[in-house]
């Protein structure tokens, strides 16, 4: 990316001819790097407010102001003539720059070449910018334009065609506006073909993924929130099992999803846990540029099953307080997402009650991780056999990703990563309401939210949760049972922000790197303190 005038718009030097050039004399430390790189083209362009000697290498574009005769006693001369550059891997599009008048229907006056660049800013944010190479010569610019296009076409990881699922109801119905105003223009600029399907109801994307033709697409993109993204991921993984002839209810080793998944967080008001965990920030342009640049990373996935039947694929789950809060919030869909969430948290805290259940888990088969988690939780032990805990629990969290969000900047499970091959099991035993609220408030700060005597954490491969209550949960009548049509009681689970009601035990198993997402490596999360309106 540019190391001087970043993304500066560049204006014009007439003339100049391209030529095969010997490497320019460069200042250390760039000298050794540039000397090892073959120079493809060399020419004169105007960049910024002056003419520059420009070199196109195999990996970078470098330019240096054309040196006039050195003024006597000018100590700033070397600084003014310093070389600048951009790496070609940060360029996602190149266009011929033309000036078109209102009456011109076709080609206007050629001004030069524009490079469109992906810049990395602070706090994991990406930004699109431009660099103009001004030269009025058609022949000169066409040679450079063709060579730059050839280089960009060599980045094989970048998608050429995408299937888009757009949830128009997401985030106060802002998703459509976000996509067509911010996302689509960038995709078109990058030359990516798109096929957009607007979903009409919950589960629509899942049903479409069972039948739609995905051959010819390089990836799938979901425009929406956590629920939409989880639904599309579930659909892609189900499709992969069916294509491989796998029996979905007997999945011990499921096959990987065939296409990477991109997530565009389309608006404000949602926690956007997946987007935060993938990109470190919930930012539309950042998510779009990760897709355009073909930044791909594998992500661990969980299977949730009961009595030998697959319920769904997912990334995180909460049972107890987390499940009860979501079940209550679902009855107030007419509220905005943030108000609905805060209301449900407050009301569930007012009627706080533990779940009587048995939890069995298989500790992670890794001495390094086992030692670390044993140090944090002396009660856990480190053998490779199933362990069982019984009792009254306020909340049970099972998370394969760190679950970063605006109200939990360190994450709901800060000790896990997107693809470290383990799940975080976080058990909150029964305690007083004030102590439990202290634990919840810790998520919004930099303090350790697990540093309480009633909390245990483990790194695990598998978990089984057996509710032992005789009655389920009714979100409107907290003390009354919730029964299914068959008369069985059900218990609410929060799986990736979606309500899953299950009548018996749930078996959660981790599958490392089962799906790939568009996203890049993150910097350390900012430790700034945030506030939660509901606590």
Short mmCIF file of C-alpha atoms in Angstrom, two decimals:
data_model
loop_
_atom_site.label_atom_id
_atom_site.label_comp_id
_atom_site.label_asym_id
_atom_site.label_seq_id
_atom_site.Cartn_x
_atom_site.Cartn_y
_atom_site.Cartn_z
CA UNK A 1 0.00 0.00 0.00
CA UNK A 2 1.20 3.55 -0.45
CA UNK A 3 3.84 4.65 1.99
CA UNK A 4 3.62 8.36 1.30
CA UNK A 5 0.68 10.16 -0.29
CA UNK A 6 -1.74 7.30 0.31
CA UNK A 7 -4.41 7.02 -2.32
CA UNK A 8 -3.62 10.51 -3.57
CA UNK A 9 -5.38 11.48 -6.76
CA UNK A 10 -2.81 12.11 -9.43
CA UNK A 11 -2.86 14.57 -12.29
CA UNK A 12 -1.07 14.87 -15.64
CA UNK A 13 2.10 14.83 -17.59
CA UNK A 14 1.84 14.69 -21.34
CA UNK A 15 4.16 12.51 -23.37
CA UNK A 16 6.45 9.86 -22.00
CA UNK A 17 7.11 6.53 -23.64
CA UNK A 18 7.21 3.07 -22.16
CA UNK A 19 10.41 1.08 -22.24
CA UNK A 20 11.96 -2.05 -20.80
CA UNK A 21 14.13 -0.67 -18.04
CA UNK A 22 17.01 -1.69 -15.86
CA UNK A 23 16.29 -1.48 -12.14
CA UNK A 24 16.50 2.08 -10.86
CA UNK A 25 19.05 3.06 -8.26
CA UNK A 26 17.13 2.91 -5.00
CA UNK A 27 17.77 3.91 -1.44
CA UNK A 28 18.13 1.13 1.19
CA UNK A 29 16.28 -0.87 2.42
CA UNK A 30 14.20 -0.97 -0.78
CA UNK A 31 17.31 -1.46 -2.92
CA UNK A 32 17.85 -5.16 -2.27
CA UNK A 33 14.15 -5.98 -2.61
CA UNK A 34 13.71 -4.04 -5.84
CA UNK A 35 16.94 -5.39 -7.34
CA UNK A 36 15.60 -8.92 -7.02
CA UNK A 37 12.35 -7.98 -8.76
CA UNK A 38 12.13 -7.97 -12.54
CA UNK A 39 11.05 -4.61 -13.95
CA UNK A 40 8.30 -4.99 -16.56
CA UNK A 41 7.76 -1.38 -17.64
CA UNK A 42 9.23 2.02 -17.02
CA UNK A 43 7.75 5.37 -18.03
CA UNK A 44 6.90 8.96 -17.13
CA UNK A 45 3.62 9.90 -15.43
CA UNK A 46 2.45 12.82 -13.38
CA UNK A 47 1.64 11.80 -9.81
CA UNK A 48 0.40 14.45 -7.43
CA UNK A 49 1.76 17.77 -8.57
CA UNK A 50 4.87 16.69 -10.43
CA UNK A 51 6.38 14.35 -12.97
CA UNK A 52 7.64 10.98 -11.77
CA UNK A 53 9.82 8.21 -13.08
CA UNK A 54 7.55 5.15 -12.66
CA UNK A 55 8.58 1.49 -12.64
CA UNK A 56 6.18 -1.46 -12.83
CA UNK A 57 7.66 -4.56 -11.28
CA UNK A 58 6.26 -8.03 -10.83
CA UNK A 59 5.17 -7.29 -7.25
CA UNK A 60 5.12 -3.52 -6.85
CA UNK A 61 4.67 -0.18 -8.58
CA UNK A 62 7.39 2.33 -7.63
CA UNK A 63 7.79 5.98 -8.49
CA UNK A 64 10.22 8.76 -7.73
CA UNK A 65 9.95 12.46 -8.56
CA UNK A 66 12.09 13.42 -11.53
CA UNK A 67 15.16 15.08 -10.05
CA UNK A 68 15.99 18.60 -11.14
CA UNK A 69 19.49 19.92 -10.73
CA UNK A 70 20.25 19.82 -7.01
CA UNK A 71 19.94 23.27 -5.41
CA UNK A 72 23.03 24.42 -3.56
CA UNK A 73 22.68 24.00 0.20
CA UNK A 74 19.16 22.45 0.03
CA UNK A 75 19.11 19.79 2.74
CA UNK A 76 15.49 18.84 1.94
CA UNK A 77 16.32 17.73 -1.60
CA UNK A 78 16.82 14.03 -0.80
CA UNK A 79 13.57 13.94 1.19
CA UNK A 80 11.61 15.48 -1.68
CA UNK A 81 13.03 12.91 -4.12
CA UNK A 82 12.25 9.91 -1.93
CA UNK A 83 10.81 6.86 -3.68
CA UNK A 84 7.22 5.79 -3.04
CA UNK A 85 5.45 2.56 -3.92
CA UNK A 86 2.40 0.35 -3.67
CA UNK A 87 2.27 -3.43 -3.64
CA UNK A 88 0.30 -4.85 -6.55
CA UNK A 89 -1.42 -7.34 -4.25
CA UNK A 90 -3.23 -4.34 -2.75
CA UNK A 91 -4.61 -3.21 -6.15
CA UNK A 92 -8.06 -4.61 -6.99
CA UNK A 93 -8.93 -2.75 -10.20
CA UNK A 94 -7.40 -0.62 -12.96
CA UNK A 95 -9.26 1.70 -15.33
CA UNK A 96 -8.35 4.13 -18.08
CA UNK A 97 -9.10 7.64 -16.81
CA UNK A 98 -11.02 9.82 -19.26
CA UNK A 99 -12.65 13.22 -19.19
CA UNK A 100 -16.13 13.04 -20.71
CA UNK A 101 -18.24 16.10 -21.45
CA UNK A 102 -21.99 16.05 -21.14
CA UNK A 103 -22.48 15.72 -24.92
CA UNK A 104 -19.99 12.89 -25.40
CA UNK A 105 -21.66 9.51 -25.70
CA UNK A 106 -18.59 7.27 -25.85
CA UNK A 107 -14.89 7.74 -25.16
CA UNK A 108 -13.74 11.05 -23.80
CA UNK A 109 -10.30 12.61 -23.63
CA UNK A 110 -7.72 10.24 -22.17
CA UNK A 111 -6.06 11.53 -18.99
CA UNK A 112 -4.18 8.46 -17.84
CA UNK A 113 -4.69 5.39 -15.65
CA UNK A 114 -6.45 4.99 -12.28
CA UNK A 115 -5.50 2.26 -9.83
CA UNK A 116 -8.02 1.25 -7.19
CA UNK A 117 -6.31 0.20 -3.99
CA UNK A 118 -7.26 -1.57 -0.76
CA UNK A 119 -5.70 0.29 2.16
CA UNK A 120 -5.41 -1.08 5.69
CA UNK A 121 -6.36 1.53 8.28
CA UNK A 122 -6.42 1.45 12.07
CA UNK A 123 -8.41 -1.10 14.11
CA UNK A 124 -8.71 -3.70 11.34
CA UNK A 125 -10.54 -1.33 9.00
CA UNK A 126 -10.01 -1.48 5.23
CA UNK A 127 -10.62 1.43 2.88
CA UNK A 128 -10.76 1.75 -0.90
CA UNK A 129 -8.64 4.50 -2.42
CA UNK A 130 -7.27 5.58 -5.82
CA UNK A 131 -3.95 6.43 -7.39
CA UNK A 132 -3.96 8.33 -10.70
CA UNK A 133 -1.10 8.01 -13.18
CA UNK A 134 -1.57 10.88 -15.60
CA UNK A 135 -0.28 10.71 -19.15
CA UNK A 136 -2.13 11.86 -22.28
CA UNK A 137 -0.54 9.32 -24.66
CA UNK A 138 -3.03 6.62 -25.78
CA UNK A 139 -0.28 4.18 -26.79
CA UNK A 140 1.69 4.70 -23.60
CA UNK A 141 -1.34 4.22 -21.34
CA UNK A 142 -2.70 1.22 -23.26
CA UNK A 143 0.58 -0.69 -22.83
CA UNK A 144 0.58 -0.03 -19.09
CA UNK A 145 -3.14 -0.74 -18.78
CA UNK A 146 -2.82 -4.15 -20.48
CA UNK A 147 0.17 -5.13 -18.34
CA UNK A 148 -1.59 -4.11 -15.12
CA UNK A 149 -4.73 -6.05 -16.11
CA UNK A 150 -2.60 -9.10 -16.83
CA UNK A 151 -0.99 -8.90 -13.39
CA UNK A 152 -4.35 -8.53 -11.61
CA UNK A 153 -5.79 -11.51 -13.49
CA UNK A 154 -3.01 -13.62 -11.99
CA UNK A 155 -4.47 -13.35 -8.46
CA UNK A 156 -6.38 -16.63 -8.72
CA UNK A 157 -7.83 -16.49 -5.18
CA UNK A 158 -9.94 -13.45 -6.02
CA UNK A 159 -13.57 -14.26 -6.92
CA UNK A 160 -14.86 -13.59 -10.43
CA UNK A 161 -18.52 -14.49 -9.79
CA UNK A 162 -20.58 -14.47 -6.57
CA UNK A 163 -24.00 -15.69 -5.49
CA UNK A 164 -25.57 -13.06 -3.20
CA UNK A 165 -28.33 -13.71 -0.64
CA UNK A 166 -29.85 -10.44 0.51
CA UNK A 167 -32.10 -10.32 3.58
CA UNK A 168 -34.17 -7.12 3.11
CA UNK A 169 -35.60 -7.34 6.65
CA UNK A 170 -32.19 -7.20 8.32
CA UNK A 171 -31.22 -4.23 10.50
CA UNK A 172 -34.33 -2.04 10.29
CA UNK A 173 -34.71 -3.02 6.60
CA UNK A 174 -31.43 -1.24 5.76
CA UNK A 175 -29.79 -4.25 4.08
CA UNK A 176 -31.00 -3.48 0.54
CA UNK A 177 -29.86 0.13 0.73
CA UNK A 178 -26.48 -0.88 2.14
CA UNK A 179 -25.92 -3.45 -0.60
CA UNK A 180 -26.95 -1.37 -3.60
CA UNK A 181 -25.28 1.85 -2.41
CA UNK A 182 -22.04 0.56 -0.85
CA UNK A 183 -21.37 -3.06 -1.79
CA UNK A 184 -22.51 -3.45 -5.40
CA UNK A 185 -20.51 -0.46 -6.75
CA UNK A 186 -17.28 -1.92 -5.32
CA UNK A 187 -18.03 -5.38 -6.71
CA UNK A 188 -18.71 -3.91 -10.17
CA UNK A 189 -15.53 -1.84 -9.98
CA UNK A 190 -13.58 -5.04 -9.28
CA UNK A 191 -15.22 -6.72 -12.28
CA UNK A 192 -17.04 -9.33 -10.18
CA UNK A 193 -20.27 -10.74 -11.64
CA UNK A 194 -23.12 -11.17 -9.17
CA UNK A 195 -26.42 -13.00 -9.01
CA UNK A 196 -28.63 -11.49 -6.28
CA UNK A 197 -31.49 -13.35 -4.60
CA UNK A 198 -33.66 -11.40 -2.15
CA UNK A 199 -34.92 -13.70 0.60
CA UNK A 200 -38.57 -13.37 1.61
CA UNK A 201 -38.81 -15.19 4.93
CA UNK A 202 -36.73 -16.96 7.57
CA UNK A 203 -35.41 -20.20 6.15
CA UNK A 204 -35.79 -19.03 2.54
CA UNK A 205 -32.04 -19.02 1.88
CA UNK A 206 -31.76 -22.53 3.35
CA UNK A 207 -34.45 -23.90 1.03
CA UNK A 208 -32.92 -22.13 -1.98
CA UNK A 209 -29.48 -23.57 -1.26
CA UNK A 210 -30.90 -27.08 -1.48
CA UNK A 211 -31.91 -26.54 -5.12
CA UNK A 212 -30.11 -23.57 -6.70
CA UNK A 213 -27.25 -24.06 -9.14
CA UNK A 214 -23.92 -22.92 -7.69
CA UNK A 215 -21.65 -24.19 -10.43
CA UNK A 216 -19.78 -21.27 -11.94
CA UNK A 217 -19.73 -19.25 -8.71
CA UNK A 218 -16.51 -18.70 -6.79
CA UNK A 219 -18.22 -17.88 -3.51
CA UNK A 220 -21.48 -17.12 -1.71
CA UNK A 221 -22.19 -13.85 0.08
CA UNK A 222 -24.82 -13.14 2.73
CA UNK A 223 -26.02 -9.57 3.29
CA UNK A 224 -27.62 -9.47 6.73
CA UNK A 225 -26.98 -10.25 10.38
CA UNK A 226 -25.81 -13.23 12.41
CA UNK A 227 -29.00 -15.19 11.83
CA UNK A 228 -28.84 -14.81 8.05
CA UNK A 229 -25.15 -15.73 7.92
CA UNK A 230 -25.64 -18.78 10.13
CA UNK A 231 -28.56 -19.93 7.96
CA UNK A 232 -26.52 -19.66 4.76
CA UNK A 233 -23.53 -21.42 6.36
CA UNK A 234 -25.84 -24.22 7.54
CA UNK A 235 -27.26 -24.50 4.01
CA UNK A 236 -23.83 -24.66 2.37
CA UNK A 237 -22.68 -27.38 4.76
CA UNK A 238 -25.87 -29.42 4.33
CA UNK A 239 -25.46 -29.14 0.56
CA UNK A 240 -21.86 -30.35 0.83
CA UNK A 241 -22.93 -33.45 2.80
CA UNK A 242 -25.67 -34.31 0.33
CA UNK A 243 -23.33 -33.82 -2.64
CA UNK A 244 -20.85 -36.21 -1.00
CA UNK A 245 -23.59 -38.76 -0.31
CA UNK A 246 -23.25 -38.39 3.46
CA UNK A 247 -26.05 -39.36 5.85
CA UNK A 248 -26.71 -36.11 7.72
CA UNK A 249 -27.98 -37.82 10.87
CA UNK A 250 -24.79 -39.89 11.18
CA UNK A 251 -22.18 -37.16 10.78
CA UNK A 252 -19.00 -38.03 12.63
CA UNK A 253 -16.68 -36.48 10.03
CA UNK A 254 -18.65 -34.13 7.74
CA UNK A 255 -17.06 -32.86 4.52
CA UNK A 256 -16.03 -29.22 4.07
CA UNK A 257 -18.26 -26.66 2.35
CA UNK A 258 -17.33 -26.37 -1.33
CA UNK A 259 -17.48 -22.57 -1.58
CA UNK A 260 -16.25 -19.79 0.75
CA UNK A 261 -18.85 -17.61 2.45
CA UNK A 262 -18.74 -13.83 2.70
CA UNK A 263 -20.67 -11.82 5.28
CA UNK A 264 -21.73 -8.20 4.80
CA UNK A 265 -23.05 -6.73 8.10
CA UNK A 266 -25.82 -4.62 6.64
CA UNK A 267 -26.55 -1.94 9.18
CA UNK A 268 -26.56 -0.98 12.84
CA UNK A 269 -28.54 -2.28 15.78
CA UNK A 270 -27.32 -5.89 15.75
CA UNK A 271 -24.43 -7.39 17.68
CA UNK A 272 -22.93 -8.74 14.42
CA UNK A 273 -20.92 -11.34 16.31
CA UNK A 274 -19.78 -13.19 13.18
CA UNK A 275 -18.68 -10.02 11.39
CA UNK A 276 -16.75 -8.77 14.44
CA UNK A 277 -15.09 -12.16 14.92
CA UNK A 278 -14.12 -12.41 11.24
CA UNK A 279 -12.95 -8.85 10.58
CA UNK A 280 -12.42 -7.36 14.04
CA UNK A 281 -14.97 -4.71 13.14
CA UNK A 282 -18.54 -4.50 11.84
CA UNK A 283 -17.81 -2.40 8.75
CA UNK A 284 -19.47 -2.82 5.34
CA UNK A 285 -16.56 -1.62 3.19
CA UNK A 286 -14.05 -3.71 5.14
CA UNK A 287 -16.14 -6.86 4.68
CA UNK A 288 -16.61 -6.11 0.96
CA UNK A 289 -12.91 -5.52 0.35
CA UNK A 290 -11.98 -8.80 2.07
CA UNK A 291 -14.27 -10.53 -0.44
CA UNK A 292 -12.86 -8.62 -3.43
CA UNK A 293 -9.25 -9.29 -2.41
CA UNK A 294 -9.97 -12.99 -1.89
CA UNK A 295 -8.83 -13.03 1.74
CA UNK A 296 -9.96 -16.45 2.95
CA UNK A 297 -9.61 -18.15 6.31
CA UNK A 298 -10.96 -21.50 7.56
CA UNK A 299 -13.40 -21.40 10.46
CA UNK A 300 -14.27 -24.14 12.96
CA UNK A 301 -17.89 -25.31 13.00
CA UNK A 302 -20.03 -27.20 15.51
CA UNK A 303 -22.71 -29.79 14.83
CA UNK A 304 -25.71 -29.77 17.17
CA UNK A 305 -27.58 -33.07 17.36
CA UNK A 306 -30.05 -34.85 19.62
CA UNK A 307 -30.88 -38.56 19.90
CA UNK A 308 -28.89 -39.30 16.75
CA UNK A 309 -30.52 -36.57 14.65
CA UNK A 310 -28.66 -33.53 13.29
CA UNK A 311 -30.30 -30.30 14.39
CA UNK A 312 -28.00 -27.84 12.66
CA UNK A 313 -24.49 -26.56 12.02
CA UNK A 314 -23.43 -23.51 14.01
CA UNK A 315 -20.61 -21.56 15.63
CA UNK A 316 -21.80 -20.76 19.16
CA UNK A 317 -24.58 -21.64 21.57
CA UNK A 318 -25.93 -20.62 24.97
CA UNK A 319 -28.22 -22.62 27.23
CA UNK A 320 -29.90 -21.25 30.34
CA UNK A 321 -29.85 -17.46 30.67
CA UNK A 322 -28.76 -16.94 27.05
CA UNK A 323 -31.46 -19.24 25.70
CA UNK A 324 -34.20 -17.85 27.93
CA UNK A 325 -33.33 -14.26 26.99
CA UNK A 326 -33.59 -15.00 23.26
CA UNK A 327 -36.84 -16.95 23.68
CA UNK A 328 -38.38 -13.95 25.45
CA UNK A 329 -37.02 -11.46 22.89
CA UNK A 330 -38.59 -13.42 20.02
CA UNK A 331 -42.04 -12.44 21.34
CA UNK A 332 -41.22 -8.74 20.91
CA UNK A 333 -40.09 -8.63 17.28
CA UNK A 334 -41.95 -5.35 16.83
CA UNK A 335 -39.23 -3.65 18.92
CA UNK A 336 -35.92 -2.55 17.44
CA UNK A 337 -33.15 -5.18 17.86
CA UNK A 338 -31.27 -3.23 20.55
CA UNK A 339 -34.39 -2.38 22.58
CA UNK A 340 -35.70 -5.91 22.25
CA UNK A 341 -32.40 -7.32 23.46
CA UNK A 342 -32.15 -4.94 26.44
CA UNK A 343 -35.76 -5.56 27.45
CA UNK A 344 -35.32 -9.33 27.35
CA UNK A 345 -32.09 -9.19 29.39
CA UNK A 346 -33.70 -7.07 32.12
CA UNK A 347 -36.85 -9.19 32.33
CA UNK A 348 -34.92 -12.47 32.38
CA UNK A 349 -32.66 -11.12 35.14
CA UNK A 350 -35.75 -10.20 37.15
CA UNK A 351 -36.87 -13.84 37.09
CA UNK A 352 -33.39 -15.37 37.15
CA UNK A 353 -33.43 -19.10 37.81
CA UNK A 354 -30.89 -21.89 37.27
CA UNK A 355 -31.19 -24.93 35.01
CA UNK A 356 -30.86 -28.33 36.62
CA UNK A 357 -28.76 -30.34 34.19
CA UNK A 358 -25.87 -32.71 33.64
CA UNK A 359 -22.95 -31.63 31.45
CA UNK A 360 -20.50 -34.14 29.97
CA UNK A 361 -17.49 -32.98 27.98
CA UNK A 362 -14.37 -34.32 26.30
CA UNK A 363 -11.35 -32.12 27.09
CA UNK A 364 -9.24 -30.97 24.17
CA UNK A 365 -6.69 -33.60 23.13
CA UNK A 366 -3.76 -31.18 23.30
CA UNK A 367 -1.21 -30.98 26.09
CA UNK A 368 -0.45 -27.31 25.42
CA UNK A 369 -4.06 -26.15 25.47
CA UNK A 370 -4.87 -28.59 28.26
CA UNK A 371 -2.18 -27.14 30.48
CA UNK A 372 -3.33 -23.59 29.80
CA UNK A 373 -6.96 -24.29 30.58
CA UNK A 374 -6.10 -26.42 33.60
CA UNK A 375 -4.20 -23.45 34.97
CA UNK A 376 -7.30 -21.30 34.50
CA UNK A 377 -9.69 -23.96 35.80
CA UNK A 378 -8.07 -26.32 38.31
CA UNK A 379 -11.31 -28.28 38.59
CA UNK A 380 -11.19 -29.40 34.96
CA UNK A 381 -8.34 -31.90 34.91
CA UNK A 382 -6.51 -32.74 31.68
CA UNK A 383 -7.11 -36.39 30.88
CA UNK A 384 -8.62 -37.47 27.57
CA UNK A 385 -11.68 -39.14 29.06
CA UNK A 386 -15.21 -37.77 29.28
CA UNK A 387 -15.86 -35.71 32.38
CA UNK A 388 -19.26 -35.06 33.93
CA UNK A 389 -20.62 -32.19 36.04
CA UNK A 390 -24.08 -32.08 37.61
CA UNK A 391 -25.85 -29.23 39.35
CA UNK A 392 -27.70 -25.95 39.01
CA UNK A 393 -26.34 -23.69 36.28
CA UNK A 394 -27.39 -20.16 35.34
CA UNK A 395 -25.79 -20.32 31.91
CA UNK A 396 -23.80 -22.69 29.73
CA UNK A 397 -21.89 -21.29 26.73
CA UNK A 398 -20.31 -23.46 24.02
CA UNK A 399 -18.35 -21.43 21.45
CA UNK A 400 -16.07 -22.34 18.56
CA UNK A 401 -15.32 -18.68 17.75
CA UNK A 402 -14.40 -15.78 20.07
CA UNK A 403 -17.79 -14.06 19.55
CA UNK A 404 -16.55 -10.48 19.49
CA UNK A 405 -19.18 -7.73 19.45
CA UNK A 406 -19.65 -4.10 20.36
CA UNK A 407 -20.77 -4.90 23.94
CA UNK A 408 -18.02 -7.51 24.46
CA UNK A 409 -14.85 -6.15 22.79
CA UNK A 410 -12.70 -9.01 24.14
CA UNK A 411 -15.31 -11.54 23.05
CA UNK A 412 -17.75 -13.82 24.84
CA UNK A 413 -15.07 -16.53 24.55
CA UNK A 414 -11.74 -14.66 24.40
CA UNK A 415 -9.64 -17.81 24.89
CA UNK A 416 -10.69 -19.39 21.59
CA UNK A 417 -10.01 -18.42 17.98
CA UNK A 418 -11.70 -18.86 14.62
CA UNK A 419 -9.73 -21.96 13.72
CA UNK A 420 -7.72 -23.24 16.68
CA UNK A 421 -9.50 -26.61 16.73
CA UNK A 422 -11.23 -26.22 20.08
CA UNK A 423 -14.44 -25.02 21.68
CA UNK A 424 -14.72 -22.90 24.80
CA UNK A 425 -17.07 -24.38 27.40
CA UNK A 426 -18.05 -21.70 29.92
CA UNK A 427 -20.19 -22.85 32.86
CA UNK A 428 -21.81 -20.36 35.25
CA UNK A 429 -23.01 -22.12 38.39
CA UNK A 430 -25.93 -20.87 40.45
CA UNK A 431 -25.18 -17.68 42.36
CA UNK A 432 -26.93 -14.54 43.53
CA UNK A 433 -28.39 -12.07 41.04
CA UNK A 434 -25.94 -9.26 41.99
CA UNK A 435 -22.94 -11.56 41.49
CA UNK A 436 -24.26 -12.76 38.12
CA UNK A 437 -24.77 -9.16 36.99
CA UNK A 438 -21.18 -8.36 38.00
CA UNK A 439 -20.10 -11.22 35.72
CA UNK A 440 -22.16 -9.85 32.81
CA UNK A 441 -20.78 -6.34 33.28
CA UNK A 442 -17.23 -7.67 33.04
CA UNK A 443 -17.83 -8.47 29.34
CA UNK A 444 -17.94 -4.75 28.57
CA UNK A 445 -14.56 -4.07 30.20
CA UNK A 446 -10.99 -5.32 29.95
CA UNK A 447 -11.24 -7.29 33.19
CA UNK A 448 -11.39 -11.09 33.20
CA UNK A 449 -15.10 -11.95 33.08
CA UNK A 450 -14.37 -15.47 34.32
CA UNK A 451 -12.54 -14.51 37.51
CA UNK A 452 -15.39 -15.59 39.80
CA UNK A 453 -15.64 -18.68 42.03
CA UNK A 454 -18.92 -19.74 40.39
CA UNK A 455 -17.49 -19.83 36.82
CA UNK A 456 -15.55 -22.68 35.21
CA UNK A 457 -13.94 -22.65 31.75
CA UNK A 458 -12.68 -25.56 29.69
CA UNK A 459 -11.20 -26.17 26.24
CA UNK A 460 -13.16 -29.07 24.77
CA UNK A 461 -13.79 -31.15 21.66
CA UNK A 462 -17.31 -32.35 22.48
CA UNK A 463 -20.06 -31.44 24.93
CA UNK A 464 -23.34 -33.12 25.93
CA UNK A 465 -25.97 -31.19 27.88
CA UNK A 466 -28.78 -33.16 29.57
CA UNK A 467 -31.55 -30.97 31.08
CA UNK A 468 -33.09 -32.61 34.15
CA UNK A 469 -35.94 -30.18 34.79
CA UNK A 470 -39.37 -31.77 34.64
CA UNK A 471 -40.77 -28.64 32.98
CA UNK A 472 -39.49 -26.62 30.07
CA UNK A 473 -39.66 -22.88 29.63
CA UNK A 474 -42.46 -20.59 28.50
CA UNK A 475 -41.13 -17.10 27.73
CA UNK A 476 -44.49 -15.50 28.55
CA UNK A 477 -45.18 -17.60 31.65
CA UNK A 478 -41.78 -18.06 33.20
CA UNK A 479 -42.99 -20.57 35.78
CA UNK A 480 -45.11 -22.68 33.42
CA UNK A 481 -44.02 -25.61 31.21
CA UNK A 482 -43.52 -25.28 27.46
CA UNK A 483 -44.83 -28.31 25.61
CA UNK A 484 -44.55 -29.43 22.01
CA UNK A 485 -47.41 -30.88 20.01
CA UNK A 486 -46.33 -34.35 21.13
CA UNK A 487 -46.50 -33.31 24.78
CA UNK A 488 -42.72 -33.17 25.35
CA UNK A 489 -41.22 -30.25 27.20
CA UNK A 490 -38.70 -28.15 25.29
CA UNK A 491 -35.75 -26.03 26.37
CA UNK A 492 -34.57 -22.90 24.56
CA UNK A 493 -31.07 -22.66 23.05
CA UNK A 494 -29.50 -19.59 21.53
CA UNK A 495 -27.52 -20.83 18.50
CA UNK A 496 -25.84 -18.00 16.57
CA UNK A 497 -28.67 -15.67 17.59
CA UNK A 498 -31.39 -18.09 16.42
CA UNK A 499 -33.82 -19.78 18.79
CA UNK A 500 -33.55 -23.58 18.83
CA UNK A 501 -36.03 -25.43 21.06
CA UNK A 502 -35.02 -28.97 21.99
CA UNK A 503 -36.92 -31.52 24.05
CA UNK A 504 -33.96 -33.65 25.15
CA UNK A 505 -30.17 -33.67 25.45
CA UNK A 506 -27.99 -31.83 22.93
CA UNK A 507 -24.67 -33.19 21.67
CA UNK A 508 -22.23 -30.55 20.40
CA UNK A 509 -19.18 -31.69 18.41
CA UNK A 510 -16.40 -29.54 16.94
CA UNK A 511 -15.22 -29.89 13.33
CA UNK A 512 -12.05 -27.86 12.62
CA UNK A 513 -11.96 -25.68 9.50
CA UNK A 514 -15.22 -27.05 8.12
CA UNK A 515 -16.07 -23.86 6.22
CA UNK A 516 -14.06 -20.96 4.81
CA UNK A 517 -15.06 -17.32 5.24
CA UNK A 518 -13.85 -14.23 3.46
CA UNK A 519 -11.83 -12.33 6.06
CA UNK A 520 -8.29 -11.39 7.04
CA UNK A 521 -6.05 -11.64 10.06
CA UNK A 522 -6.93 -9.24 12.86
CA UNK A 523 -4.95 -6.98 15.11
CA UNK A 524 -5.36 -7.24 18.84
CA UNK A 525 -8.74 -5.96 19.99
CA UNK A 526 -8.79 -2.46 21.39
CA UNK A 527 -9.10 -2.54 25.17
CA UNK A 528 -11.32 0.52 25.39
CA UNK A 529 -14.23 0.16 27.75
CA UNK A 530 -17.78 0.16 26.39
CA UNK A 531 -21.10 0.40 28.12
CA UNK A 532 -24.20 -1.76 28.00
CA UNK A 533 -27.48 0.08 28.29
CA UNK A 534 -29.31 -2.82 29.88
CA UNK A 535 -27.06 -3.34 32.93
#
